[in-house]
Short mmCIF file of C-alpha atoms and ligand atoms in Angstrom, two decimals:
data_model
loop_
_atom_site.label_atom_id
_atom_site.label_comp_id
_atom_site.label_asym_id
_atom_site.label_seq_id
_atom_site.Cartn_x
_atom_site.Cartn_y
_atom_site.Cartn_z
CA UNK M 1 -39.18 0.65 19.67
CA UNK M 2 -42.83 0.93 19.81
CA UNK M 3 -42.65 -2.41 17.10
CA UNK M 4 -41.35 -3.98 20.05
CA UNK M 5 -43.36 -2.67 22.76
CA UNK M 6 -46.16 -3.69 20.69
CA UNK M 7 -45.47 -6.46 18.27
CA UNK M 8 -49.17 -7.13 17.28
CA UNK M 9 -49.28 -3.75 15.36
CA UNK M 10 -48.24 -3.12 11.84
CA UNK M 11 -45.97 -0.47 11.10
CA UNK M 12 -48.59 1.04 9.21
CA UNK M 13 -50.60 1.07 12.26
CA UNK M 14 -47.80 2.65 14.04
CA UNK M 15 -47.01 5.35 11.77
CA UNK M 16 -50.66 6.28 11.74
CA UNK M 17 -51.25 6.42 15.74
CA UNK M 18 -47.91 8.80 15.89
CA UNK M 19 -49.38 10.69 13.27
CA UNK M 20 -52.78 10.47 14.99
CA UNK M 21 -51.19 11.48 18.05
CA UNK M 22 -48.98 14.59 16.97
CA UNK M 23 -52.20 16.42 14.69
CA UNK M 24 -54.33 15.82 17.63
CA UNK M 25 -53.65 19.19 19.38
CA UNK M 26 -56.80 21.25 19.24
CA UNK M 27 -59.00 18.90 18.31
CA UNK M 28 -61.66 17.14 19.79
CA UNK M 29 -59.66 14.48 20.91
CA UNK M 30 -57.29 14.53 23.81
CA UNK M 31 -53.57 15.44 22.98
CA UNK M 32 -51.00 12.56 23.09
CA UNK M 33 -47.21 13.40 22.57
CA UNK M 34 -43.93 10.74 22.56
CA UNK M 35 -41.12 11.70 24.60
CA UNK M 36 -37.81 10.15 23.82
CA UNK M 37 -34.19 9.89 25.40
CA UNK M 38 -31.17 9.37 23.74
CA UNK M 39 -27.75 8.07 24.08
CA UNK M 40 -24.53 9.57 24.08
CA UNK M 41 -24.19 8.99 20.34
CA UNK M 42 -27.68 10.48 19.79
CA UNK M 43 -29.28 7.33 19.20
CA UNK M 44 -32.69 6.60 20.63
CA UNK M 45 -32.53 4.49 23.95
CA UNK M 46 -36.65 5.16 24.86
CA UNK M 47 -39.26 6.78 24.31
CA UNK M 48 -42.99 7.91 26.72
CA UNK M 49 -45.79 8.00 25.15
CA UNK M 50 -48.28 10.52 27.22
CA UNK M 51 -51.72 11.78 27.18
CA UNK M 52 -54.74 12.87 28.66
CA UNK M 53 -57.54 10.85 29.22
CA UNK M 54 -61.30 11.84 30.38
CA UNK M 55 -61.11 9.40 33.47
CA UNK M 56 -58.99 6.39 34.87
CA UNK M 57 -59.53 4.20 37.22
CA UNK M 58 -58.74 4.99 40.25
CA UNK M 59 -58.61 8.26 39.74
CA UNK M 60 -60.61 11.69 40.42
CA UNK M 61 -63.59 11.46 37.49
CA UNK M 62 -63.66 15.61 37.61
CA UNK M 63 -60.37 15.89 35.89
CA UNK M 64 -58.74 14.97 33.16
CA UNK M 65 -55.83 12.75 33.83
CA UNK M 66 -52.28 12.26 32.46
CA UNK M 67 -52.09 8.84 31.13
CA UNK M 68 -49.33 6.48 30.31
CA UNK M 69 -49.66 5.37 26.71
CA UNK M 70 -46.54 3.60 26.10
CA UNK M 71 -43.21 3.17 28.34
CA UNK M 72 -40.13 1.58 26.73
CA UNK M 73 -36.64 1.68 27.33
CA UNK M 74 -34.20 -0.70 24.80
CA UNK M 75 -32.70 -3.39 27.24
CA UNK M 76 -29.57 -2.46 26.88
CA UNK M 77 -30.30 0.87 28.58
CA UNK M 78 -32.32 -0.36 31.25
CA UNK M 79 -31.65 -0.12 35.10
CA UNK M 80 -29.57 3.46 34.59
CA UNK M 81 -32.87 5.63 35.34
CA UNK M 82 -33.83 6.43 31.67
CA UNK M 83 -37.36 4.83 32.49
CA UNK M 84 -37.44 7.36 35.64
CA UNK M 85 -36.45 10.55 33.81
CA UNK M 86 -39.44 9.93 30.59
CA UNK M 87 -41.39 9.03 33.61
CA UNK M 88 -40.76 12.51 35.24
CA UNK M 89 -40.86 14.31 32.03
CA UNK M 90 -43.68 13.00 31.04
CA UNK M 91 -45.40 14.17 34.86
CA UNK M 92 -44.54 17.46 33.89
CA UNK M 93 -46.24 17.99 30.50
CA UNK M 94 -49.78 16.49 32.36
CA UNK M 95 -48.70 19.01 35.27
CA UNK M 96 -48.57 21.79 32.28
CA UNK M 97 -52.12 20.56 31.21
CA UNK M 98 -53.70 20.95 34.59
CA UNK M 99 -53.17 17.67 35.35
CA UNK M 100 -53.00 16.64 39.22
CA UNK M 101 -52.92 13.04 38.82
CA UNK M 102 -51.22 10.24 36.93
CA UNK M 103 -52.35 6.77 35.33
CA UNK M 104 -51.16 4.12 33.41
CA UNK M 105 -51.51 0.45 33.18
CA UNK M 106 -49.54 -3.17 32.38
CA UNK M 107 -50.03 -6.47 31.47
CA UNK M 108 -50.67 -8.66 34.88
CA UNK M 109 -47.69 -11.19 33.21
CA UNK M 110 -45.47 -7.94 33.28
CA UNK M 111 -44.14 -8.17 36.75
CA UNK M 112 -41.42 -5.67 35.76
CA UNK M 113 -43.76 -2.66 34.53
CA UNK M 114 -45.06 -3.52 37.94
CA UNK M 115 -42.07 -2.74 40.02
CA UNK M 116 -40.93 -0.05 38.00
CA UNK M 117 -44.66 1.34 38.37
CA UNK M 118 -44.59 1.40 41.97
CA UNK M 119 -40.88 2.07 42.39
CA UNK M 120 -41.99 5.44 40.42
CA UNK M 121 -44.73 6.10 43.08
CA UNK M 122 -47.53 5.10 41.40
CA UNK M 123 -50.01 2.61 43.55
CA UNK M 124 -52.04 -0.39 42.32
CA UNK M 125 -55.80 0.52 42.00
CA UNK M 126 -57.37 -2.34 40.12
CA UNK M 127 -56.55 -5.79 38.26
CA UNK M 128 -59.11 -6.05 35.62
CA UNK M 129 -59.71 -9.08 32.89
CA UNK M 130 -60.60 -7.28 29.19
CA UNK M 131 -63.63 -8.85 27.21
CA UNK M 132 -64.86 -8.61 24.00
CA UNK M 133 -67.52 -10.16 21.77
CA UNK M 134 -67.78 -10.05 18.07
CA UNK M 135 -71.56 -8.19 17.48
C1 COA N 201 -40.32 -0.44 32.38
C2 COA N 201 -39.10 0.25 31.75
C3 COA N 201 -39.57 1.31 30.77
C4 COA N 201 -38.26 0.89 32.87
O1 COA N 201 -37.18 1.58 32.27
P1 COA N 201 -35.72 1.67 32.99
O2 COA N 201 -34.92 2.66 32.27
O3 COA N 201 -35.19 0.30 33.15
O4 COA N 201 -36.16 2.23 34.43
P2 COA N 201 -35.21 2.97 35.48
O5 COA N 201 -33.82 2.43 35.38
O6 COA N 201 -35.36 4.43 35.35
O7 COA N 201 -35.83 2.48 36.85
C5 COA N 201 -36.85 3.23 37.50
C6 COA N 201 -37.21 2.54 38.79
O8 COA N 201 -37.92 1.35 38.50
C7 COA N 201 -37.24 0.21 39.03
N1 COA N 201 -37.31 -0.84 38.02
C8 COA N 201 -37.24 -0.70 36.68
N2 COA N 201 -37.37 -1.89 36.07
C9 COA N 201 -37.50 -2.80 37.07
C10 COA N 201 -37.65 -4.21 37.10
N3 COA N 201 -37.70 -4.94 35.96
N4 COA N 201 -37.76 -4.83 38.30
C11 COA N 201 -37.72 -4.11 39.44
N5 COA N 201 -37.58 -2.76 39.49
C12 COA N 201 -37.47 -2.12 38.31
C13 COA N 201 -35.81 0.67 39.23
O9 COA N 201 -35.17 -0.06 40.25
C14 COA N 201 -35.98 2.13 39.57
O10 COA N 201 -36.28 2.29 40.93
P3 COA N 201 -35.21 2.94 41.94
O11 COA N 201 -34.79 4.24 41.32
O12 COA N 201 -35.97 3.08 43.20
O13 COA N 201 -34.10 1.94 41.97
C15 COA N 201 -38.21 -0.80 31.02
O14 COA N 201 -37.88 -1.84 31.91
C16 COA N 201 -38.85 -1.43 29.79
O15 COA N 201 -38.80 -0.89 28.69
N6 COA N 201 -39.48 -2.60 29.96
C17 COA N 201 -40.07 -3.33 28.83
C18 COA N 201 -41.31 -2.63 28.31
C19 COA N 201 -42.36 -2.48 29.39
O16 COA N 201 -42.66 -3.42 30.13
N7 COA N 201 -42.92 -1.27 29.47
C20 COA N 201 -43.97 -0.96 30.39
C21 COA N 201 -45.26 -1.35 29.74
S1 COA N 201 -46.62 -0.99 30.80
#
């Protein structure tokens, strides 16, 4: 799922940011965990990827926030309020980290993470365009 999420990545690179991500509890680094769903054959249908980030946009710059990694749902699941229940799951573990606000971002040519963004409460604080420069 996140191979499809994400298509640019190897799976190399994927295996290594989930393992990144699950030995990064009491470290320097912020913690990041993946919350999944499944089916009624115990197959995976989605999965949340959450964190905690120093600051995001929008948002107040005193506290750490709970951030939106990754959101993805397989298509055949969508629309049945799997998205909705990682979303609030994934609200609670920042609320359990001290957490008082939520962020997350998507693509401007994603008009659906949009929707279900806002349908989910969250509100749009910023359209950005990403640069970089080779140094
Ligand atoms: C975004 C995504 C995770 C939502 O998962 P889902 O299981 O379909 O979401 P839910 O069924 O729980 O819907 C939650 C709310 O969002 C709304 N919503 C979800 N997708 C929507 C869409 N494409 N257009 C409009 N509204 C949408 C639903 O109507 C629902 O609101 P409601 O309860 O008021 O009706 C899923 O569509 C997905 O995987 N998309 C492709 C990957 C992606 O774009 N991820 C986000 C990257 S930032």
């Amino acid at each position: 799922m996140r191979a499809l999420l994400w298509p640019d990545a190897s799976e190399q690179e994927h295996l290594a940011e989930l393992e990144e991500g699950q030995s990064s509890f009491g470290q320097s680094q912020f913690p990041v965990v993946t919350l999944v769903s499944e089916d009624q054959r115990g197959s995976l249908s989605g999965f949340l990827e959450v964190g905690l980030r120093s600051h995001a946009d929008g948002c107040d710059t005193r506290r750490p926030v709970g951030f939106v990694e990754g959101w993805f749902v397989r298509e055949e699941h969508r629309g049945k309020g799997v998205g909705r229940e990682l979303m609030c799951a994934a609200e609670e573990w920042a609320r359990a980290h001290g957490c008082r606000e939520m962020a997350s971002d998507a693509l401007i040519d994603n008009p659906g993470s949009e929707r279900a963004h806002t349908a989910l409460g969250f509100e749009i604080v910023d359209r950005c365009i990403h640069f970089r420069k080779a140094l």
